PDB file of N, CA and C in Angstrom:
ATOM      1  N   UNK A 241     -15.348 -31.579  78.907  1.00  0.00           N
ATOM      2  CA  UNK A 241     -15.253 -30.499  77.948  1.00  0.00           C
ATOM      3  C   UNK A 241     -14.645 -31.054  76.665  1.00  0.00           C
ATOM      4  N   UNK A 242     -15.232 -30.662  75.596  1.00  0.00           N
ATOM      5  CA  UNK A 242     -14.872 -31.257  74.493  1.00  0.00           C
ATOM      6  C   UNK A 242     -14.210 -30.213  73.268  1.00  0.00           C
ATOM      7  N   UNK A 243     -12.929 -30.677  72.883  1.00  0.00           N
ATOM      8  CA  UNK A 243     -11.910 -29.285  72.175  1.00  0.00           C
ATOM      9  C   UNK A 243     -13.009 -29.142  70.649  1.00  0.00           C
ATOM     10  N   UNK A 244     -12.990 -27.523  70.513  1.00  0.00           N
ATOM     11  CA  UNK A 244     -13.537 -27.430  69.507  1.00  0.00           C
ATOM     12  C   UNK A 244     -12.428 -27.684  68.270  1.00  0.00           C
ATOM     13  N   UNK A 245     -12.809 -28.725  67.551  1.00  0.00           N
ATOM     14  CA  UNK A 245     -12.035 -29.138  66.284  1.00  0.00           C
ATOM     15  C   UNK A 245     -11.997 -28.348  64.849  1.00  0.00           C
ATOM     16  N   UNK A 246     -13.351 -27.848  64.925  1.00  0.00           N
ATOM     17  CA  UNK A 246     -13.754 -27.554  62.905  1.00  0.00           C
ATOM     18  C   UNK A 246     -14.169 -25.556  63.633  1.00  0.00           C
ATOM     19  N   UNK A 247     -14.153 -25.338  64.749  1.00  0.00           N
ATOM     20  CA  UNK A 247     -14.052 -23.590  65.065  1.00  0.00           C
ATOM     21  C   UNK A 247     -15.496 -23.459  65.322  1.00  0.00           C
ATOM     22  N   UNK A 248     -15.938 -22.230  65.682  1.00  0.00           N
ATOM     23  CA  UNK A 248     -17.345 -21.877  66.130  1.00  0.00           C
ATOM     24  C   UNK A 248     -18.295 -21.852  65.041  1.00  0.00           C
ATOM     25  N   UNK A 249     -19.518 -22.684  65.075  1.00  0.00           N
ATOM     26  CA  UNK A 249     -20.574 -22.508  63.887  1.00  0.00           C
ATOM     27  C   UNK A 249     -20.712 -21.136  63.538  1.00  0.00           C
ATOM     28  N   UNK A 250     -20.726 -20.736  62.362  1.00  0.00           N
ATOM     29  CA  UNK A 250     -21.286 -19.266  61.890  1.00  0.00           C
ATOM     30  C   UNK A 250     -20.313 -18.377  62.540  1.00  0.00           C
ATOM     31  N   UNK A 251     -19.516 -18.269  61.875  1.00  0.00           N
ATOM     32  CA  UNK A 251     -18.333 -17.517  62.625  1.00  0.00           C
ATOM     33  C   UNK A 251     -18.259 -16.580  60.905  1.00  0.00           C
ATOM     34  N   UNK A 252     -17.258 -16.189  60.438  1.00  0.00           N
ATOM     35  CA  UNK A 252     -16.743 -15.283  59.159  1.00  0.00           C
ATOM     36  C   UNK A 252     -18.072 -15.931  57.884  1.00  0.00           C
ATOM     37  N   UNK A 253     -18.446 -17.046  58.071  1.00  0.00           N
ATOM     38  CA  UNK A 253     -19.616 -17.643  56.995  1.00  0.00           C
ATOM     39  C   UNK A 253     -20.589 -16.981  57.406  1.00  0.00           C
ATOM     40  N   UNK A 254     -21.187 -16.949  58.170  1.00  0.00           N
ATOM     41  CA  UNK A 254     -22.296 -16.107  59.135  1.00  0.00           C
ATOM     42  C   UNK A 254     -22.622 -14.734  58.378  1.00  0.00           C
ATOM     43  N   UNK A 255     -21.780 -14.281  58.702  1.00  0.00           N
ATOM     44  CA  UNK A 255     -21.525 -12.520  58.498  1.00  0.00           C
ATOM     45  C   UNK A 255     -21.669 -12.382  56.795  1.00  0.00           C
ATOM     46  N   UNK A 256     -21.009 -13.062  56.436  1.00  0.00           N
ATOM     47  CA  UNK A 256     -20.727 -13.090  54.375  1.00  0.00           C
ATOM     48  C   UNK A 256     -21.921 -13.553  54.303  1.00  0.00           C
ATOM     49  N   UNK A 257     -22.682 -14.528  54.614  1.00  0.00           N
ATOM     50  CA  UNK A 257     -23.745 -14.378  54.276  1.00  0.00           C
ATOM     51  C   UNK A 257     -25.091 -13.364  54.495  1.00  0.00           C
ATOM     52  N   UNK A 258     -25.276 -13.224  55.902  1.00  0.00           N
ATOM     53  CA  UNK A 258     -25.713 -11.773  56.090  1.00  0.00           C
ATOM     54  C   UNK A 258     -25.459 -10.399  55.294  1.00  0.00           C
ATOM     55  N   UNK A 259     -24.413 -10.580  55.124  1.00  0.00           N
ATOM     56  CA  UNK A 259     -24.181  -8.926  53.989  1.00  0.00           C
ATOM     57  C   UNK A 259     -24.695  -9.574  53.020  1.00  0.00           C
ATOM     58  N   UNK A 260     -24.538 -10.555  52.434  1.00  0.00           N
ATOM     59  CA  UNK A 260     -24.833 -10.774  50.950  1.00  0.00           C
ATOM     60  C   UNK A 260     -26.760 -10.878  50.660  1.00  0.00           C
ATOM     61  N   UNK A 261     -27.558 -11.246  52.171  1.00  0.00           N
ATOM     62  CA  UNK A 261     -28.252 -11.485  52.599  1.00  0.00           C
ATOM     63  C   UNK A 261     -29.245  -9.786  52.295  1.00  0.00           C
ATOM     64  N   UNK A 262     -28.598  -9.152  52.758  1.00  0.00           N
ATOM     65  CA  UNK A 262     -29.003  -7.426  52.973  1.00  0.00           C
ATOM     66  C   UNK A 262     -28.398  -6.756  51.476  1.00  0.00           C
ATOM     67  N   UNK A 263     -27.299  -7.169  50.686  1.00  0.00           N
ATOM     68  CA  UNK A 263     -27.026  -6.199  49.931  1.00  0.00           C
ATOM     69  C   UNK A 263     -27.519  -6.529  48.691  1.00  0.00           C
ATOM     70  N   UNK A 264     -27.915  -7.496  48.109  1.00  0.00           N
ATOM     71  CA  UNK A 264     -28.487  -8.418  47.006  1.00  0.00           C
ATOM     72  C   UNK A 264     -29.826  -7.460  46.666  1.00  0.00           C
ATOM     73  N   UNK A 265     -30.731  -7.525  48.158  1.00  0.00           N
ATOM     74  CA  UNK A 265     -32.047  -6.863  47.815  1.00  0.00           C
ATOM     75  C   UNK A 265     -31.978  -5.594  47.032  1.00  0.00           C
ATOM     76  N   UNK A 266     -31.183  -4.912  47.899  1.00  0.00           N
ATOM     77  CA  UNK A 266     -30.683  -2.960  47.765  1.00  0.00           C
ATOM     78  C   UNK A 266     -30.441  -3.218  46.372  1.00  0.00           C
ATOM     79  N   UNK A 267     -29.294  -3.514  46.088  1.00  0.00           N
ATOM     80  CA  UNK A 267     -28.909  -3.563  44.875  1.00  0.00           C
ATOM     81  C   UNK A 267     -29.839  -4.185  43.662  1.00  0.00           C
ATOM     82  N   UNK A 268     -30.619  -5.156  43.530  1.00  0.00           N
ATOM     83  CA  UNK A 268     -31.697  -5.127  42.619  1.00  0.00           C
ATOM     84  C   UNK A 268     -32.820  -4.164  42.596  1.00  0.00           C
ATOM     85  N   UNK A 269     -33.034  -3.662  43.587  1.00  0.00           N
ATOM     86  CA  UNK A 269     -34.090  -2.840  43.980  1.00  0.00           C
ATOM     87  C   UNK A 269     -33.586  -1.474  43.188  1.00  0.00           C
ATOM     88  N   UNK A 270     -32.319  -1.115  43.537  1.00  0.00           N
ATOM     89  CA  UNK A 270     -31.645   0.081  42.971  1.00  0.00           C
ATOM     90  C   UNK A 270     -31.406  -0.010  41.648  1.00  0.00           C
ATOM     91  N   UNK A 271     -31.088  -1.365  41.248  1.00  0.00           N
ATOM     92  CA  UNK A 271     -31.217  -1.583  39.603  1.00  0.00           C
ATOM     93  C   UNK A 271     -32.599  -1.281  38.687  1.00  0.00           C
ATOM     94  N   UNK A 272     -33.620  -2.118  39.324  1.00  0.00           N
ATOM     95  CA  UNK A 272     -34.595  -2.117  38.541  1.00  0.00           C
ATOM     96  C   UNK A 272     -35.155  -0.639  38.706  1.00  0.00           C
ATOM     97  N   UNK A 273     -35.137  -0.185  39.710  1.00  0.00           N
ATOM     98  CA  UNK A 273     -35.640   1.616  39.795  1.00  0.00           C
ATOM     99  C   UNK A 273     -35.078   2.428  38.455  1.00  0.00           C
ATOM    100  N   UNK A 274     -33.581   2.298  38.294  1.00  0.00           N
ATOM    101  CA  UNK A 274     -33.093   3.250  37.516  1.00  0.00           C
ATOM    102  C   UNK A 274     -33.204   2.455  35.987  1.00  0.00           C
ATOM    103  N   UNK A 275     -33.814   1.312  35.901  1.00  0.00           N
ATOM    104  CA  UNK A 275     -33.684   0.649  34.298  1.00  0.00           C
ATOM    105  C   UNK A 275     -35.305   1.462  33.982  1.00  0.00           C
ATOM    106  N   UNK A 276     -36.160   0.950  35.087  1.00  0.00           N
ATOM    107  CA  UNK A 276     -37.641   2.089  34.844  1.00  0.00           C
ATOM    108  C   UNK A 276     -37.558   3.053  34.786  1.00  0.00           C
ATOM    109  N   UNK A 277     -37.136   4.216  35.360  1.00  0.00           N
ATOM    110  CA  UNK A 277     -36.962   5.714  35.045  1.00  0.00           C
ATOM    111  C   UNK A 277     -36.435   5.261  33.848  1.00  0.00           C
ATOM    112  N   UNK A 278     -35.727   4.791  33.617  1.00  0.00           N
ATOM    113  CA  UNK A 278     -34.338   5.442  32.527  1.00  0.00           C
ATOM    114  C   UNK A 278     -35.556   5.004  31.254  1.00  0.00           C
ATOM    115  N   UNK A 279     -36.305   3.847  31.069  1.00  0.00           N
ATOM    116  CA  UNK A 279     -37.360   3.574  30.156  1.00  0.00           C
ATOM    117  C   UNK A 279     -38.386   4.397  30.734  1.00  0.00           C
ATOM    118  N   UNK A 280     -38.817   5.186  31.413  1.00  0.00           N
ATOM    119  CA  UNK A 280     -40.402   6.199  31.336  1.00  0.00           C
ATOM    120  C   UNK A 280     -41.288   5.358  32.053  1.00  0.00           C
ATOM    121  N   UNK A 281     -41.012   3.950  32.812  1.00  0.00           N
ATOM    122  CA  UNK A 281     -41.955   3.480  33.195  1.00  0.00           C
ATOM    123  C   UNK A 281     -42.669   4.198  35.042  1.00  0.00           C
ATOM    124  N   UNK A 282     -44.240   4.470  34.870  1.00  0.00           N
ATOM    125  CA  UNK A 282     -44.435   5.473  35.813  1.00  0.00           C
ATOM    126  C   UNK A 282     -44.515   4.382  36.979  1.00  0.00           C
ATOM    127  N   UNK A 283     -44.143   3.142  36.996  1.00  0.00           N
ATOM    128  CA  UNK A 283     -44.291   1.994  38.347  1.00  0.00           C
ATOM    129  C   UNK A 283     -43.014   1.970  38.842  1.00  0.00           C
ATOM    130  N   UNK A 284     -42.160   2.544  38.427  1.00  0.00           N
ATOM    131  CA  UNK A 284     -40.703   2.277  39.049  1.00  0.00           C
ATOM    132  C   UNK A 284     -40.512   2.463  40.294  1.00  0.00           C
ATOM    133  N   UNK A 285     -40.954   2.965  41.303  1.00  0.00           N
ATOM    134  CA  UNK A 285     -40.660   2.737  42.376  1.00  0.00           C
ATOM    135  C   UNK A 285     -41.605   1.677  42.673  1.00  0.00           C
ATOM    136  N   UNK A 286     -42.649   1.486  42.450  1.00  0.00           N
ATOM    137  CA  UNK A 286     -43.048   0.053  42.719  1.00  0.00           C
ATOM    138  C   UNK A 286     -42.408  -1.470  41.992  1.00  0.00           C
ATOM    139  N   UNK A 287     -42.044  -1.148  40.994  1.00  0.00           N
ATOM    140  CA  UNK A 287     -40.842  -2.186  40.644  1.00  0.00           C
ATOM    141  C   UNK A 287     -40.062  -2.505  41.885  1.00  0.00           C
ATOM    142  N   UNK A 288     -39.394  -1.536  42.181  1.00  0.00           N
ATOM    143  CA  UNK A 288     -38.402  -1.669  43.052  1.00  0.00           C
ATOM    144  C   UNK A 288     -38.451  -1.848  44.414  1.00  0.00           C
ATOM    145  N   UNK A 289     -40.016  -1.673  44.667  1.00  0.00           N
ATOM    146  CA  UNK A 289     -40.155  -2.472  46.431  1.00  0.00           C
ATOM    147  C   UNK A 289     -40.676  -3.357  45.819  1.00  0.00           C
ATOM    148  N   UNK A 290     -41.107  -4.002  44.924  1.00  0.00           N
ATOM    149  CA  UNK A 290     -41.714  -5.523  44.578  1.00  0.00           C
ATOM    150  C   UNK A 290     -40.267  -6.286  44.338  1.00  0.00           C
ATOM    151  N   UNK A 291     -39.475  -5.828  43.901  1.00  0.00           N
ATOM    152  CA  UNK A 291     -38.044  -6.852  43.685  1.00  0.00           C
ATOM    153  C   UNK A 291     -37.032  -7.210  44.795  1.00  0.00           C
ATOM    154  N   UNK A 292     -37.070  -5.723  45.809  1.00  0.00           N
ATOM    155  CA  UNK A 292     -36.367  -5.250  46.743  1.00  0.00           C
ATOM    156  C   UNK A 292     -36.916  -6.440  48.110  1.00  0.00           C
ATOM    157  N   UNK A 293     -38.459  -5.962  48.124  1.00  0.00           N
ATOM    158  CA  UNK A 293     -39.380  -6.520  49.452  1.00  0.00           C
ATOM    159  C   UNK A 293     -38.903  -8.323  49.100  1.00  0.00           C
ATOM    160  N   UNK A 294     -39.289  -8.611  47.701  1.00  0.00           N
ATOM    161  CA  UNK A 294     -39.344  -9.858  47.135  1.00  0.00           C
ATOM    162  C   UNK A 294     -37.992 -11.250  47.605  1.00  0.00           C
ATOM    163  N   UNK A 295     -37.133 -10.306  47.440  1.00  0.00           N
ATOM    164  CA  UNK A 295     -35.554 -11.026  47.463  1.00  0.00           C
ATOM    165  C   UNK A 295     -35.236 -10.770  49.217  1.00  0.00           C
ATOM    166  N   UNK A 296     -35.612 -10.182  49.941  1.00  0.00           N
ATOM    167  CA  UNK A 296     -35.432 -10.266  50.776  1.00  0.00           C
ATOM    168  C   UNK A 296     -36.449 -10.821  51.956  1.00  0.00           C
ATOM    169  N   UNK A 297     -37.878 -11.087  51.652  1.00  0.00           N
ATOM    170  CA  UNK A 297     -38.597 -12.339  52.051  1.00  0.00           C
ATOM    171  C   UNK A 297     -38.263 -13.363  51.671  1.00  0.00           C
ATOM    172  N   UNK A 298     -38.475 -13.242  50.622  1.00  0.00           N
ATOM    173  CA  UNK A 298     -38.233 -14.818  49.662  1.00  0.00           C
ATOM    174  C   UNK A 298     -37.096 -14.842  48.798  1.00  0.00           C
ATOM    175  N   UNK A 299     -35.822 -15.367  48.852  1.00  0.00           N
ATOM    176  CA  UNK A 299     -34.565 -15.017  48.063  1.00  0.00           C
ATOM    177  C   UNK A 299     -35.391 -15.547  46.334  1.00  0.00           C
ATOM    178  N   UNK A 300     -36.196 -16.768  45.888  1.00  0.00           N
ATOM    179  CA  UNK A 300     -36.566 -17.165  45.283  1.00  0.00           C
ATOM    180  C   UNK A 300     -38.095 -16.388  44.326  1.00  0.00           C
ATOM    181  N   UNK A 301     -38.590 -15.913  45.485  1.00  0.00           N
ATOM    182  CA  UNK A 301     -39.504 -14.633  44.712  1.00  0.00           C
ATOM    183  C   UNK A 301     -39.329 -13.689  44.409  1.00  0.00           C
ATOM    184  N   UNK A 302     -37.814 -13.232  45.196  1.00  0.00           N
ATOM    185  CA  UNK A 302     -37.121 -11.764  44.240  1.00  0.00           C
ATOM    186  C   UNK A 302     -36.550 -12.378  42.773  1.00  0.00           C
ATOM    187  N   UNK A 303     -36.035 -13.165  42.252  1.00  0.00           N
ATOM    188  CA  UNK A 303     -35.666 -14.045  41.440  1.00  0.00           C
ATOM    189  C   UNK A 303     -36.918 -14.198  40.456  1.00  0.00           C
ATOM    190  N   UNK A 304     -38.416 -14.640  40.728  1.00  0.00           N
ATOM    191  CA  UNK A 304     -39.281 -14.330  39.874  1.00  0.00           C
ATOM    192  C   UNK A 304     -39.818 -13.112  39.844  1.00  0.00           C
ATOM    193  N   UNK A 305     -39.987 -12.033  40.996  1.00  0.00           N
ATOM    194  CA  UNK A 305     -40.397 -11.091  40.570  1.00  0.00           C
ATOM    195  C   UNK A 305     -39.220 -10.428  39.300  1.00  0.00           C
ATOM    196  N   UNK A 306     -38.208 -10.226  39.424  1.00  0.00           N
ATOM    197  CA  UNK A 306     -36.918 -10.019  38.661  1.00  0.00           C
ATOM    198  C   UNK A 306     -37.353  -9.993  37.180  1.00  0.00           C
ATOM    199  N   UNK A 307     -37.685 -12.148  37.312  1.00  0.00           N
ATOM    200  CA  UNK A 307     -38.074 -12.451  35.417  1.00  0.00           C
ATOM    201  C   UNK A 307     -39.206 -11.486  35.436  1.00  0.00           C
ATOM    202  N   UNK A 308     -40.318 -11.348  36.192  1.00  0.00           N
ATOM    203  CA  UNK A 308     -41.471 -10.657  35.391  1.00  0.00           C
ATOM    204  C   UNK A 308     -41.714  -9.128  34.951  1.00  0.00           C
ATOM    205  N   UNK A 309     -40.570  -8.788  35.928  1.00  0.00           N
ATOM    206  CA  UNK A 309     -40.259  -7.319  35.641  1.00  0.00           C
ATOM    207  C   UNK A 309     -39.454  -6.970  34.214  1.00  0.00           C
ATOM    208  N   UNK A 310     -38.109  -8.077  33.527  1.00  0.00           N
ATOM    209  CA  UNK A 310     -37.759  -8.063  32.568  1.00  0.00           C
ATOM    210  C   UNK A 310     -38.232  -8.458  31.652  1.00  0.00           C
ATOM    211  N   UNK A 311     -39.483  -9.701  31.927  1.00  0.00           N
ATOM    212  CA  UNK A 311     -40.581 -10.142  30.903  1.00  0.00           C
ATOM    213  C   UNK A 311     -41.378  -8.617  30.372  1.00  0.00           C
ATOM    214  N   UNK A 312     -41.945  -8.200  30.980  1.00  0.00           N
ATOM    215  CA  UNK A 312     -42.977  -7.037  30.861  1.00  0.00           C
ATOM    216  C   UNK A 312     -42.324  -5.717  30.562  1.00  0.00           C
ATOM    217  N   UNK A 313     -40.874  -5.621  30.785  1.00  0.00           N
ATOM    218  CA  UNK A 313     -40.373  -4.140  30.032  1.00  0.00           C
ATOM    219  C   UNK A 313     -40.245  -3.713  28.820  1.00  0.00           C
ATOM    220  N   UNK A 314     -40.669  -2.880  28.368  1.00  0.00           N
ATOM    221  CA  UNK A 314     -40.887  -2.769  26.767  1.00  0.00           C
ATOM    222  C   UNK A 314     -39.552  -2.217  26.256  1.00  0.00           C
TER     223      UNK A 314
END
């Protein structure tokens, strides 16, 4: 049996990342919804499952969907 030295893999890191993992999406998703209403745009809830769905498949395609949504807002 061998003493654990450095503590259990994914222990308090695990978890912080998981929330940050789940709350990142919500929260852009909830951003870009209310920046579209608040500008008249009639896609805003599709903004917001394209940024929402995006960042939470792909942390890196919520990140470009993001730029193209702020590229294209008038």
């Amino acid at each position: 049996m061998f003493p654990l030295q450095f503590g259990l893999p994914g222990g308090p890191e695990l978890l912080i990342f998981g929330l940050l993992y789940l709350i990142i999406p919500f929260v852009s998703a909830y951003w870009v919804f209310n920046d579209a209403e608040s500008r008249g745009n009639d896609n805003a809830a599709l903004w917001a499952l394209a940024v929402g769905g995006l960042f939470f498949l792909t942390f890196f395609g919520g990140f470009l969907a993001l730029a193209v949504y702020l590229w294209q807002r008038d």
